[in-house]
Structure formats: structure tokens, C-alpha cells
Short mmCIF file of C-alpha atoms in Angstrom, two decimals:
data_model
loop_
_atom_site.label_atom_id
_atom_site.label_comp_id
_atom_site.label_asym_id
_atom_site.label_seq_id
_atom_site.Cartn_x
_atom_site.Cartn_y
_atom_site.Cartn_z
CA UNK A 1 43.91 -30.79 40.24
CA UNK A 2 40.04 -31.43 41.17
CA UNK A 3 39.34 -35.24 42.54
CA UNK A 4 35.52 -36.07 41.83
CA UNK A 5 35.72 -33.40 38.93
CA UNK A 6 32.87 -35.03 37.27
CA UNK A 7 30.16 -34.82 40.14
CA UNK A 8 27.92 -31.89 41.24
CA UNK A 9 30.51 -29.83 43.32
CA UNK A 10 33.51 -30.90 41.73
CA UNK A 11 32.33 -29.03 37.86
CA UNK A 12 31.05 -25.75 39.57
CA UNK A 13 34.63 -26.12 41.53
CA UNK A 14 36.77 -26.57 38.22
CA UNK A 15 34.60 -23.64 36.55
CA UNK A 16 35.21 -21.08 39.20
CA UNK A 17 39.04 -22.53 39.40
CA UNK A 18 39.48 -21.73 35.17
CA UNK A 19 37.74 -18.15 36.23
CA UNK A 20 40.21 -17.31 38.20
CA UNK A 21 42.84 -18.28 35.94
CA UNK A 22 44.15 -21.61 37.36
CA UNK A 23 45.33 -24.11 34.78
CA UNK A 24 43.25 -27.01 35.80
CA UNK A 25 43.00 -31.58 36.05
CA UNK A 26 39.81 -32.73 36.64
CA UNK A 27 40.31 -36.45 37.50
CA UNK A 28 37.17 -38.45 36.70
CA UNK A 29 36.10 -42.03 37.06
CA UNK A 30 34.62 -42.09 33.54
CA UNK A 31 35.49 -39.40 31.04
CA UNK A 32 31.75 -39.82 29.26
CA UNK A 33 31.49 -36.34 27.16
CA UNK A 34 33.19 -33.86 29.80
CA UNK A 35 36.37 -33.27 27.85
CA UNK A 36 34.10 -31.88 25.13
CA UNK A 37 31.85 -29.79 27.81
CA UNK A 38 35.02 -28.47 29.45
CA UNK A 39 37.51 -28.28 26.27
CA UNK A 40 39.49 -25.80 28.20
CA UNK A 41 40.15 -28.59 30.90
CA UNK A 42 42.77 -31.62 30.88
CA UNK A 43 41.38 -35.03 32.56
CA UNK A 44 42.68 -37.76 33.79
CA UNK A 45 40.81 -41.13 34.05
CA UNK A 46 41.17 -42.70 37.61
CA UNK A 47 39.47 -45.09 39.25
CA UNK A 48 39.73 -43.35 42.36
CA UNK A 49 38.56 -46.79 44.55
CA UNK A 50 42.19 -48.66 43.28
CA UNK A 51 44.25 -45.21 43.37
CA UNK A 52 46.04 -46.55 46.75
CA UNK A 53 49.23 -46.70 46.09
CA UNK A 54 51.46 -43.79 46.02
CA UNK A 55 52.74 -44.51 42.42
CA UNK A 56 49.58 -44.47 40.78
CA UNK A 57 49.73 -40.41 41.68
CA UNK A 58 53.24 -39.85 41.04
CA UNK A 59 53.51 -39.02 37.58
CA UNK A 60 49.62 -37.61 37.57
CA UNK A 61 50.55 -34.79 40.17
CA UNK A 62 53.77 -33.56 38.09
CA UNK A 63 53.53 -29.60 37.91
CA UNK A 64 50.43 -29.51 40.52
CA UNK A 65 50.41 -26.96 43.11
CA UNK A 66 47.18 -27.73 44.71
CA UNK A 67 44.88 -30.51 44.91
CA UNK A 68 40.70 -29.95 45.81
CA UNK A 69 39.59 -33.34 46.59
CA UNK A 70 35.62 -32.91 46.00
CA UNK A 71 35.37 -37.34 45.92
CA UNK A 72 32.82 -38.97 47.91
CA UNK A 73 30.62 -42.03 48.14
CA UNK A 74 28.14 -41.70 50.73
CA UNK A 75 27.50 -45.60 50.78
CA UNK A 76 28.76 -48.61 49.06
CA UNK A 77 31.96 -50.73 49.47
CA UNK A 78 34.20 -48.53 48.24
CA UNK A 79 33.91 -45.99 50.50
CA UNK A 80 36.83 -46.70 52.52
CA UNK A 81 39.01 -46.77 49.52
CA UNK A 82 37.45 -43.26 48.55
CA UNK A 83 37.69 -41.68 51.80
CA UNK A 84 40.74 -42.98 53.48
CA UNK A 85 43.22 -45.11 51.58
CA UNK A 86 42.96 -43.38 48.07
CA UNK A 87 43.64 -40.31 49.87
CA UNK A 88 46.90 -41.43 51.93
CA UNK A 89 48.42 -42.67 48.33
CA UNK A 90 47.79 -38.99 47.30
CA UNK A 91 49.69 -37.61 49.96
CA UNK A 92 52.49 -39.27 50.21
CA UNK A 93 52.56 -38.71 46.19
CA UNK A 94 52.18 -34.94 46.54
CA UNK A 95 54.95 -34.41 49.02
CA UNK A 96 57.61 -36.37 46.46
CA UNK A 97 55.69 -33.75 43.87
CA UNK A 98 55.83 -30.56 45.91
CA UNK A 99 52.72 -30.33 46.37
CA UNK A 100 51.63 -27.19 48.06
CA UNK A 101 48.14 -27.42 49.37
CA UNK A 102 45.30 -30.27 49.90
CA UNK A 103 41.65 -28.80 50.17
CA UNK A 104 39.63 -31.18 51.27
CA UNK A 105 35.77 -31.04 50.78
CA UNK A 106 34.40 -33.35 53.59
CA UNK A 107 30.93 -32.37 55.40
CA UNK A 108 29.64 -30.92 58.23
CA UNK A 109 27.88 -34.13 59.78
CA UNK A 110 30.42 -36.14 59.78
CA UNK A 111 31.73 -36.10 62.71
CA UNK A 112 32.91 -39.22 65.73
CA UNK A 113 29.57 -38.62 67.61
CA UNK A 114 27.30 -39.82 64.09
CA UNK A 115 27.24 -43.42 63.99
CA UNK A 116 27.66 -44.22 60.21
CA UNK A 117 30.34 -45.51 58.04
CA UNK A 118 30.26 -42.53 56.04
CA UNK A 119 30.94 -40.14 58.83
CA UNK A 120 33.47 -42.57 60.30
CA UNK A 121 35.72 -42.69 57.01
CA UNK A 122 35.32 -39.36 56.32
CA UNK A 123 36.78 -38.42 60.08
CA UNK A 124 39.81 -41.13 59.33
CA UNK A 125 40.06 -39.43 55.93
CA UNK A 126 40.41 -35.71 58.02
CA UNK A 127 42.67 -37.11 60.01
CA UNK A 128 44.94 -38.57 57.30
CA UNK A 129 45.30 -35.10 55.62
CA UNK A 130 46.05 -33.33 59.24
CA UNK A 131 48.79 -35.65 59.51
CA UNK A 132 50.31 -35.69 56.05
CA UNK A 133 53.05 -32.96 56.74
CA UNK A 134 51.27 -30.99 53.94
CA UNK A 135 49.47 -27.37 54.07
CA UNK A 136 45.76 -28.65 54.04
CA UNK A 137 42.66 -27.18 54.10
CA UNK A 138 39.47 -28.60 55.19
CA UNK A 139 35.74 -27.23 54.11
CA UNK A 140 32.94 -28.97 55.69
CA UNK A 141 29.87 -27.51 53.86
CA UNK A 142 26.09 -27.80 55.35
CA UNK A 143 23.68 -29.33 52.21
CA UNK A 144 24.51 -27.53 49.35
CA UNK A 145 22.13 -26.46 46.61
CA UNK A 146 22.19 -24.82 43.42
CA UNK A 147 20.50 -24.42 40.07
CA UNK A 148 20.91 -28.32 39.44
CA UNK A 149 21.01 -30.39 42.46
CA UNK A 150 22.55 -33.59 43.53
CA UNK A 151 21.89 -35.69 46.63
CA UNK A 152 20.02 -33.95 49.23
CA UNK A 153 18.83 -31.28 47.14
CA UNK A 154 17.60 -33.58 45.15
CA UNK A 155 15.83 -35.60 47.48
CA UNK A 156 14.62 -32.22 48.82
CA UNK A 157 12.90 -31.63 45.58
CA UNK A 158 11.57 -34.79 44.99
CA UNK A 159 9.92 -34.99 48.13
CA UNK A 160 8.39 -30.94 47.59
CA UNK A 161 7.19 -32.51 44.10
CA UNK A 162 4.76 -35.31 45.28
CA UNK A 163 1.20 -34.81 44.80
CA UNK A 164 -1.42 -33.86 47.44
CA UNK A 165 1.01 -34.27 50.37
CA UNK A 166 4.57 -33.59 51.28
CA UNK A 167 6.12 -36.67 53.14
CA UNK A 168 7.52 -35.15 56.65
CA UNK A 169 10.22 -36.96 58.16
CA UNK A 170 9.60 -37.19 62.13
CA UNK A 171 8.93 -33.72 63.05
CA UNK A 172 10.91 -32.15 60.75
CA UNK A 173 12.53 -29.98 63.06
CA UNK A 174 16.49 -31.09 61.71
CA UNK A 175 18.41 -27.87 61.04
CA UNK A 176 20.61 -27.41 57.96
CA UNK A 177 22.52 -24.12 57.28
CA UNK A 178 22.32 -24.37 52.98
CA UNK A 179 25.14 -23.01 50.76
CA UNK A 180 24.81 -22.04 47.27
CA UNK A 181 27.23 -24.41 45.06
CA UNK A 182 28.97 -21.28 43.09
CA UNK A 183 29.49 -19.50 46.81
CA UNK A 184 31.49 -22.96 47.75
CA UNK A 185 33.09 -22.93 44.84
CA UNK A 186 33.80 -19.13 45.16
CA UNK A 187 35.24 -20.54 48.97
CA UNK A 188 37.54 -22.80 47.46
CA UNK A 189 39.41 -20.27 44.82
CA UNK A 190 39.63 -18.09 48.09
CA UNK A 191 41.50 -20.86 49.72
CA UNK A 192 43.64 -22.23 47.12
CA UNK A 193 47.17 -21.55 47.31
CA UNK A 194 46.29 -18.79 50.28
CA UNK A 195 48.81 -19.57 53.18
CA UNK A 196 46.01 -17.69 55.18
CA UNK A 197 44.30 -20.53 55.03
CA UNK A 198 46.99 -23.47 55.68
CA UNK A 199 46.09 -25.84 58.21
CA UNK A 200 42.79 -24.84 59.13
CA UNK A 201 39.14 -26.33 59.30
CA UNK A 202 35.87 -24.36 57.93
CA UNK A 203 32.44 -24.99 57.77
CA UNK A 204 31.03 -23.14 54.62
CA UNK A 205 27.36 -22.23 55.27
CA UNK A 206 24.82 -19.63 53.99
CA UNK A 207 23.69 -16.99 56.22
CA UNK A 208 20.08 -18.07 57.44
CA UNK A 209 19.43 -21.64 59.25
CA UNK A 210 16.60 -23.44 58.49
CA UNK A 211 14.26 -26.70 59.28
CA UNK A 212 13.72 -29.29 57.49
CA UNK A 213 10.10 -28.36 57.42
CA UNK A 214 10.98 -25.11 56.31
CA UNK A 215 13.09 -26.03 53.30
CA UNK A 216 10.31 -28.52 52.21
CA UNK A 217 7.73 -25.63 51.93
CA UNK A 218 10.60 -22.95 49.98
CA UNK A 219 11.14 -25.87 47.59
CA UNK A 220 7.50 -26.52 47.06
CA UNK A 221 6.68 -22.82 47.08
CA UNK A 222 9.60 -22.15 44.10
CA UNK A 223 8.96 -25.11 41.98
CA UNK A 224 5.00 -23.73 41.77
CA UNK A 225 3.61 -26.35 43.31
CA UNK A 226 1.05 -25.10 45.27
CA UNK A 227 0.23 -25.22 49.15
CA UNK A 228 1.88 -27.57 51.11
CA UNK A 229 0.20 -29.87 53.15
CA UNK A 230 2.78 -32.37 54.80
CA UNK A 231 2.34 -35.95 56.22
CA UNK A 232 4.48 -36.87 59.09
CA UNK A 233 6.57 -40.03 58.64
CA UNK A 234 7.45 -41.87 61.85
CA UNK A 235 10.84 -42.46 62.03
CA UNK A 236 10.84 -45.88 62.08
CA UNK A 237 9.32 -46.28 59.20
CA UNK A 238 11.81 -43.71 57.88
CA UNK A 239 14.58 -45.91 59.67
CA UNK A 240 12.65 -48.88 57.27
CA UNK A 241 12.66 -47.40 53.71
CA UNK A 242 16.06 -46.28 54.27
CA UNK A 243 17.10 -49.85 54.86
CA UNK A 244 15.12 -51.06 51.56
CA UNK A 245 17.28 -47.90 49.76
CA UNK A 246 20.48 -49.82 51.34
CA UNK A 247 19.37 -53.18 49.95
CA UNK A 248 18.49 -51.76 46.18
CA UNK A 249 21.88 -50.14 46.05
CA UNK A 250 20.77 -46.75 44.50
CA UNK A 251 17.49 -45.53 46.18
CA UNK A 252 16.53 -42.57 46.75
CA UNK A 253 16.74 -42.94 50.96
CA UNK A 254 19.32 -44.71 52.10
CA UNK A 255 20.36 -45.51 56.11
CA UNK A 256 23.32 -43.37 55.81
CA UNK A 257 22.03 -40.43 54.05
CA UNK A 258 18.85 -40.46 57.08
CA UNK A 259 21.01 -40.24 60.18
CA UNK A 260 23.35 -37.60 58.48
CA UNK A 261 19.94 -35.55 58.22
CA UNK A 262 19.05 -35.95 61.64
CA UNK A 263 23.00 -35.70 62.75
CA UNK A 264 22.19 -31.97 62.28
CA UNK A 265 23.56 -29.84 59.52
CA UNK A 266 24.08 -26.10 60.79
CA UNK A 267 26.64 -23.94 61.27
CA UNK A 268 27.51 -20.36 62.35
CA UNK A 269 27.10 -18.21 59.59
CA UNK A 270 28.88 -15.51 60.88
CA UNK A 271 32.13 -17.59 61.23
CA UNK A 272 32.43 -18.77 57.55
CA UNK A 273 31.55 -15.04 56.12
CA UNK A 274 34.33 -13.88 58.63
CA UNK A 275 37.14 -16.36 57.77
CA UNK A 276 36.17 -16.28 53.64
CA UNK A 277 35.96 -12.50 53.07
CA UNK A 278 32.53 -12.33 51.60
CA UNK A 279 29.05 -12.81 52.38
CA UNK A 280 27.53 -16.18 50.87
CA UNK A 281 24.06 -15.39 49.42
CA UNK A 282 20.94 -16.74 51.15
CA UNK A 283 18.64 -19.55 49.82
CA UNK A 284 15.74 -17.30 49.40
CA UNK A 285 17.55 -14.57 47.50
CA UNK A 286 19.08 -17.60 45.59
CA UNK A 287 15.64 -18.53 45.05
CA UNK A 288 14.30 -15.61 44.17
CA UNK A 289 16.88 -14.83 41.30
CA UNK A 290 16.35 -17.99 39.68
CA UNK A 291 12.94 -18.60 38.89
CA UNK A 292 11.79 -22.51 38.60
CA UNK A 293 11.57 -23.01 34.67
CA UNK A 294 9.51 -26.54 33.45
CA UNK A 295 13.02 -28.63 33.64
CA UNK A 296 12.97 -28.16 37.62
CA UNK A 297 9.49 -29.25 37.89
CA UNK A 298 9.74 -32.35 35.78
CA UNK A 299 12.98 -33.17 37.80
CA UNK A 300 10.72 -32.91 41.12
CA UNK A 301 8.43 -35.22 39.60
CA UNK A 302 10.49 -38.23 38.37
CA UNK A 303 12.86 -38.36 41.02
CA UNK A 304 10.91 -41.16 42.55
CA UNK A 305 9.17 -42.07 39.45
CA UNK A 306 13.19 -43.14 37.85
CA UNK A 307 13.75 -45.46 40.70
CA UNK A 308 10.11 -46.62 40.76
CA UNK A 309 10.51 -47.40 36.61
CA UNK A 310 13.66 -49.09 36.89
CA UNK A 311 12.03 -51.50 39.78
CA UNK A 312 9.29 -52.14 37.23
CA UNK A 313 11.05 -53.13 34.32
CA UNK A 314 13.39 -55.44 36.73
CA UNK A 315 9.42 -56.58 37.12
CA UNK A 316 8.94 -56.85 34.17
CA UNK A 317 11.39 -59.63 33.26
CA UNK A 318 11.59 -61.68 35.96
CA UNK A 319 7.94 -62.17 35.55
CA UNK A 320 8.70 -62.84 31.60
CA UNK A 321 11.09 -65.38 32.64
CA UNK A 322 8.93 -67.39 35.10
CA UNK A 323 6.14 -67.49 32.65
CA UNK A 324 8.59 -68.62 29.68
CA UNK A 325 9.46 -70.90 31.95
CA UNK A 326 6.59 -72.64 33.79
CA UNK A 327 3.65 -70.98 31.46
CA UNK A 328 4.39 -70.75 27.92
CA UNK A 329 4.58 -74.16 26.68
CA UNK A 330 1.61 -73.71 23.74
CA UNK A 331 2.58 -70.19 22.72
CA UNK A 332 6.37 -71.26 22.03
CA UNK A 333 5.19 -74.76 20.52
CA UNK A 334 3.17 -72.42 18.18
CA UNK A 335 6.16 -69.81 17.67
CA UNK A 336 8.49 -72.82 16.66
CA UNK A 337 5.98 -74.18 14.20
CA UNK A 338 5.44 -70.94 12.31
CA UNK A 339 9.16 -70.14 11.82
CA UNK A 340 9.20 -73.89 10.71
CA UNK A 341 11.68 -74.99 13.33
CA UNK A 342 11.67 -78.63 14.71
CA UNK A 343 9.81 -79.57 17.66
CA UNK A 344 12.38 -80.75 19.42
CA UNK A 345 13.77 -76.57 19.46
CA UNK A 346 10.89 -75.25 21.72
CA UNK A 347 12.32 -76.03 25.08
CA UNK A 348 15.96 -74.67 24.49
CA UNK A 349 14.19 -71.39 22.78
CA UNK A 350 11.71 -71.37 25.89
CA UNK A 351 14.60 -71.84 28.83
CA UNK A 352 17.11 -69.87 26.55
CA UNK A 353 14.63 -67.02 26.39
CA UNK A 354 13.35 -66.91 29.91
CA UNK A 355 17.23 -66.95 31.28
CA UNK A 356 18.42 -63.92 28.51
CA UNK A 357 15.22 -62.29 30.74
CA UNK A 358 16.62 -63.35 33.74
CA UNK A 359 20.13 -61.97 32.90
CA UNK A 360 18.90 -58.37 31.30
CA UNK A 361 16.77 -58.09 34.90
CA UNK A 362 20.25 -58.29 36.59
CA UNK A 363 21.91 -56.02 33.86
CA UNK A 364 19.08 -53.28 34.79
CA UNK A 365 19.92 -53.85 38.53
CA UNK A 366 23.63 -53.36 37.88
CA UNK A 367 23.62 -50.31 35.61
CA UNK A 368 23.74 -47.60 37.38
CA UNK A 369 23.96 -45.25 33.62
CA UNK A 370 21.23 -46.82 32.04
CA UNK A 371 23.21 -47.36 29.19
CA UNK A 372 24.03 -50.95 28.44
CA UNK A 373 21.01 -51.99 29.79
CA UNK A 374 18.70 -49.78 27.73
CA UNK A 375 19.72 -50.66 24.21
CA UNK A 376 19.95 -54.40 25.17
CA UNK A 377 16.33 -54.40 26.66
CA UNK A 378 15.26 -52.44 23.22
CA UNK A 379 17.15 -55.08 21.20
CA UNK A 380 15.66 -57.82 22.77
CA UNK A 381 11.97 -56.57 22.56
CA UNK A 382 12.13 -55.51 19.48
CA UNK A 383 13.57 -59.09 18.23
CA UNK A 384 10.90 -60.88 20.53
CA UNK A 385 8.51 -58.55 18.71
CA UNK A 386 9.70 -59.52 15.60
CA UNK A 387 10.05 -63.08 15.65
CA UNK A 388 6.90 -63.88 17.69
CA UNK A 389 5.73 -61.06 14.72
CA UNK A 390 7.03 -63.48 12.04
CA UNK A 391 5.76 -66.94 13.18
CA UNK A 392 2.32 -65.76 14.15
CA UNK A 393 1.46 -62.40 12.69
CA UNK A 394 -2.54 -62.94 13.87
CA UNK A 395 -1.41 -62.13 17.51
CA UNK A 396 -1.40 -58.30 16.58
CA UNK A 397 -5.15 -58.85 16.65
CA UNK A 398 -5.24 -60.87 20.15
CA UNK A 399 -7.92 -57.63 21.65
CA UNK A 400 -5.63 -58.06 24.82
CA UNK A 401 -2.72 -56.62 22.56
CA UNK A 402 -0.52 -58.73 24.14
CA UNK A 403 2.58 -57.38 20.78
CA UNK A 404 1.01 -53.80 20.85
CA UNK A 405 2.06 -53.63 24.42
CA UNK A 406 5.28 -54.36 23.73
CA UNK A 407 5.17 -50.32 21.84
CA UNK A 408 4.62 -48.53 25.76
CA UNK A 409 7.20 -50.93 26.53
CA UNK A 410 10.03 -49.78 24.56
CA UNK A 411 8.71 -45.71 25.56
CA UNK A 412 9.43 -47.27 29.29
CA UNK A 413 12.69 -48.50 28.46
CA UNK A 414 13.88 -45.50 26.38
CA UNK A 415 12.47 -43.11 29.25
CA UNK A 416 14.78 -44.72 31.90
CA UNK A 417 17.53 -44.77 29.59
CA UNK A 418 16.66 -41.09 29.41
CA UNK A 419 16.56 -40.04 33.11
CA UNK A 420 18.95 -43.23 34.64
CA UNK A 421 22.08 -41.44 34.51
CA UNK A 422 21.81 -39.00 38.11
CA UNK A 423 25.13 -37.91 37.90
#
């Protein structure tokens, strides 16, 4: 059974697992189209955040002989839920199910001298397992990359796709010691169900260490972009955007994800290959034998452009609403005369409107998919479009184009609905 089966790690963890010929649960938060990528798979729908009770495992982990918990949150309210009490429920589920094994996929940074939540519930979640009276296994990989990316990588590539300069955190100097996804996942059917491997902590890294610096220029190099010329970022400032990432929920910094950079990411090389059995391959071979197509590129380039879009629209209508509210007066008396409406019905269609903008600007905020909030926000332009259309058909020749802007508008929306989703 694979917890977090839906997220970066957790599907190149179930595909090597099937490889191998393991009869596999993914357990997922959302089941979206997965079952139909991964027909060969059974999942399970769990809300992992209100799986704290021992009985909401009980029947789940019936026939299960191994569980690879691959769940994380790396900020958010949930994360003690996640980390620590979803986790205990499991356990004391899997020893009335005879369990075998628990593999745990923490991280290498968190550890009780990094000052975060995150590290601190993912220690508490460590020691839960150790003292669970089952055969556990912990992996606590450096960042780890792969064809796709999540996290990290991601923000890695991002930051290697800006124009003209690369943005430098401090000096740049914070080590990481990068493991390709498949060679983790490679790590964990090496572990599973090996009694080698019972009760004992490893850090799965690559073979070479690197700065940040020096990852920064690889990326750049790969993805084509050209020489890099970095700008150094104070820290505090750094210490500042990550805050603002905190405060919009989803951004692309956040305070957590900044000290577990500079907490230091390494780890001896030699070790890991030792323990596994293998040699994990190295990011510049990894590089190397995956060229950067026109997908990885455009990924580099609107991974701050899809936070930067979704702050616009939420823009977009809150200024709608004020002006509905304080500045449209004429326009609506004009709107409620064409469609032959009473007078009396331009105020409740002028606060009405503004406060359906008001709500869809909190819908965009909330919706972390995209989904909902895209074909609302198309719904509702294209009806303003229509009715304002309808009741005074000579604005479409207003040369400000105030309706003809409304057509880049719905582009906007249907382009965040596009690239939203970064699971």
C-alpha cells in the first residue's frame, strides 16, 4: 500500500513497486483520472488529514504486507494530522493486520536542530514509527529530481527560467546531494519486505554534492537557456517573500520550504550506494540522457507566471466589484433600460453583480485545481458579455474595447485553468 500515491514520488514509487511484481493500493486524497492512468492499480480514497483513528485503516490494510508512506504537506494546517497523528492510527491498524513493514519517506532536513513545523512533525512522525513495535524503515532523501519535477525541482527550474538574470539566494553556497526519482523508487523495492533492512534509517542521495549555485547553472544550462548571469538576493528579503508565499497559501517560496534549503541537504554518497546495493546515477548523467524537449522549457517559464496569473485575475474582480459598486451607476442604469427592466432593478443587479465578483475572487483564492473556479469565471464573463451584449450592443464599438477585452480575458482564465493544477 503507497500513502500519497497520487503525488510526485508516490506514482514513480507504485510504478517501480508493479515492476517488481507487487500487487499494489495507492491511497489518494482525490482519485481525479489515476485509476484510468494506472488501470493495473487498486485505490483507495482517503482523506489522509481525518485518517486518525485506528478504524478508519482497519479494514483498508486487510491482506497488506507493507506500507510506503510517501504523504507530506510541507505547510498548512494539516500538517500535523499528515505527519504525526494519521500515521499513529496506521500503526496501531497494521499491527491488528499483520502488517510486516512501514517505509517511511521523510527528508533529510528535517531534523530537531531546523526550526520549522515541518521538520518538527516530521521528527515526531519518525519517532512514532520507531516506537510502533513494527519492522520500519526510514528513507530520508536529499531534493529529488526527475524528468517531471515537483517542489524544489520545480522551484529550481523556475528560478533557471527567468529572463536576463537568475535570482541567487544569499550566496548560494547551500549544499544538496540530488537523487533521481526512479533511483528512490528503485531504493524502496530494495527495501520492501527485506528484513535486511528492518529497523534502520537511510539517507538516499546521488553520488556528487552540489551548491545551490551550481544546480541553478546545470538547470539553466539543460533547459537551453543560455549563460547565466545570477543576482544575489539578500536573505532577508528572501526571509520576506517567503512570508508573502505563507500568507497566499500556495506560492511558490514559502518560510518553510527557505530554511529547509539553507538547513542543508547533503549526504554521504558512499553510505546510501553501500547499504542499497547499487550505484544511484548522477544529476549530470541524468541530465545528459534526457535532453530538455519544449514542455520543460515552457514549465520553467510559467512557474511564476501561474501564480502571478492567478493573483491577477483575483485583481481582476475585486477591482470589478468596487467599481460595480461605487462607479457604475450610469452604465447599469443604461444596461437595465435596454433589457427593458424597471428602474427600480439597477441597484440589486449592481450590488448583486459586484458581490458574485467578490465571491468568484475568493473561489480563485481557494481552488487550489483550478477547476471550479475556471468554468465559473468563464460562465460569468461570458453571461456579463452577453447581457451587457444584449442591452447595449453599440459598446462593441466603444475604441477602448471595453467587451472585446473581455475575449483575452477568457484566454487568461482558460490558461490558468490549464496550468493551476501543480500536482
Amino acid at each position: 500500500m503507497v500513502l500519497g500515491a497520487g503525488g510526485f514520488i508516490g506514482r514513480h514509487v507504485m510504478v517501480a513497486l508493479l515492476a517488481a511484481g507487487h500487487d499494489v493500493v495507492g491511497v489518494v486524497r482525490t482519485m481525479a483520472d489515476l485509476p484510468a492512468a494506472f488501470p493495473q492499480i487498486r485505490f483507495e480514497q482517503v482523506d489522509l488529514a481525518d485518517a486518525t483513528d485506528a478504524q478508519d485503516w482497519r479494514a483498508l490494510l486487510q491482506g497488506v504486507d507493507c506500507v510506503v508512506n510517501a504523504a507530506g504537506v510541507l505547510r498548512g494546517r494539516q500538517m500535523e494530522a499528515i505527519h504525526v497523528a494519521m500515521p499513529t492510527a496506521l500503526y496501531d491498524g497494521a499491527i491488528r493486520a499483520g502488517v510486516r513493514q512501514i517505509i517511511l519517506i521523510s527528508a533529510i532536513s528535517a531534523r530537531d536542530d531546523v526550526y520549522t513545523d515541518y521538520a518538527r512533525s516530521k521528527c515526531a512522525g519518525e519517532e512514532a514509527l520507531r516506537a510502533s513495535g513494527l519492522a520500519w524503515t526510514i528513507l530520508r532523501p536529499s531534493l529529488v529530481y526527475g524528468d517531471g519535477s515537483y517542489g524544489g525541482t520545480s522551484l529550481i527550474r523556475g528560478m533557471a527560467g527567468l529572463p536576463f538574470v537568475t535570482p541567487l539566494p544569499g550566496d548560494g553556497r547551500f549544499a544538496f546531494t540530488p537523487i533521481h526519482v526512479r533511483d528512490l523508487a528503485q531504493g524502496v523495492v530494495r527495501v520492501c519486505g527485506n528484513p535486511v533492512f528492518y529497523d534502520r534509517t537511510l539517507e538516499p542521495v546521488g553520488p556528487n554534492t552540489y551548491s545551490l549555485r551550481d544546480l541553478l547553472g546545470r538547470y539553466r544550462a539543460w533547459l537551453g537557456f543560455g549563460r547565466t548571469r545570477f543576482l544575489a538576493i539578500p536573505m532577508p528579503l528572501m526571509r520576506g517573500l517567503g512570508r508573502l508565499g505563507d500568507v497566499a497559501g500556495d506560492g511558490p517560496i514559502a518560510t518553510n520550504s527557505l530554511v529547509q534549503l539553507v538547513a542543508g541537504n547533503a549526504g554521504d554518497s558512499a553510505a546510501y550506494a553501500k547499504a542499497i546495493g547499487r550505484r544511484p546515477r548522477s544529476l549530470d548523467d541524468a541530465l545528459l540522457a534526457r535532453p530538455a524537449q519544449v514542455q520543460d522549457r515552457w514549465h520553467a517559464r510559467l512557474f511564476f507566471l501561474a501564480p502571478a496569473i492567478k493573483a491577477m485575475l483575483v485583481l481582476l474582480w475585486l477591482v470589478s466589484a468596487w467599481l460595480g459598486l461605487f462607479h457604475a451607476q450610469e452604465e447599469t442604469q443604461r444596461v437595465v433600460a435596454g433589457l427593458g427592466m424597471p428602474q427600480g432593478a439597477a441597484l440589486p443587479l449592481r450590488v448583486g453583480s459586484s458581490l458574485a465578483d467578490i465571491a468568484v475572487a475568493a473561489l480563485v483564492v481557494l481552488d487550489r485545481r483550478a477547476r471550479w473556479s475556471t468554468m465559473i469565471q468563464i460562465a460569468l464573463v461570458v453571461a456579463y458579455t452577453f447581457t451587457i451584449s444584449l442591452a447595449t450592443p453599440l459598446v462593441w464599438l466603444d475604441p477602448l474595447g471595453p467587451l472585446f477585452k473581455n475575449l483575452p480575458i477568457l484566454l487568461l482564465i482558460a490558461t490558468h485553468g490549464a496550468i493551476g493544477d501543480r500536482r
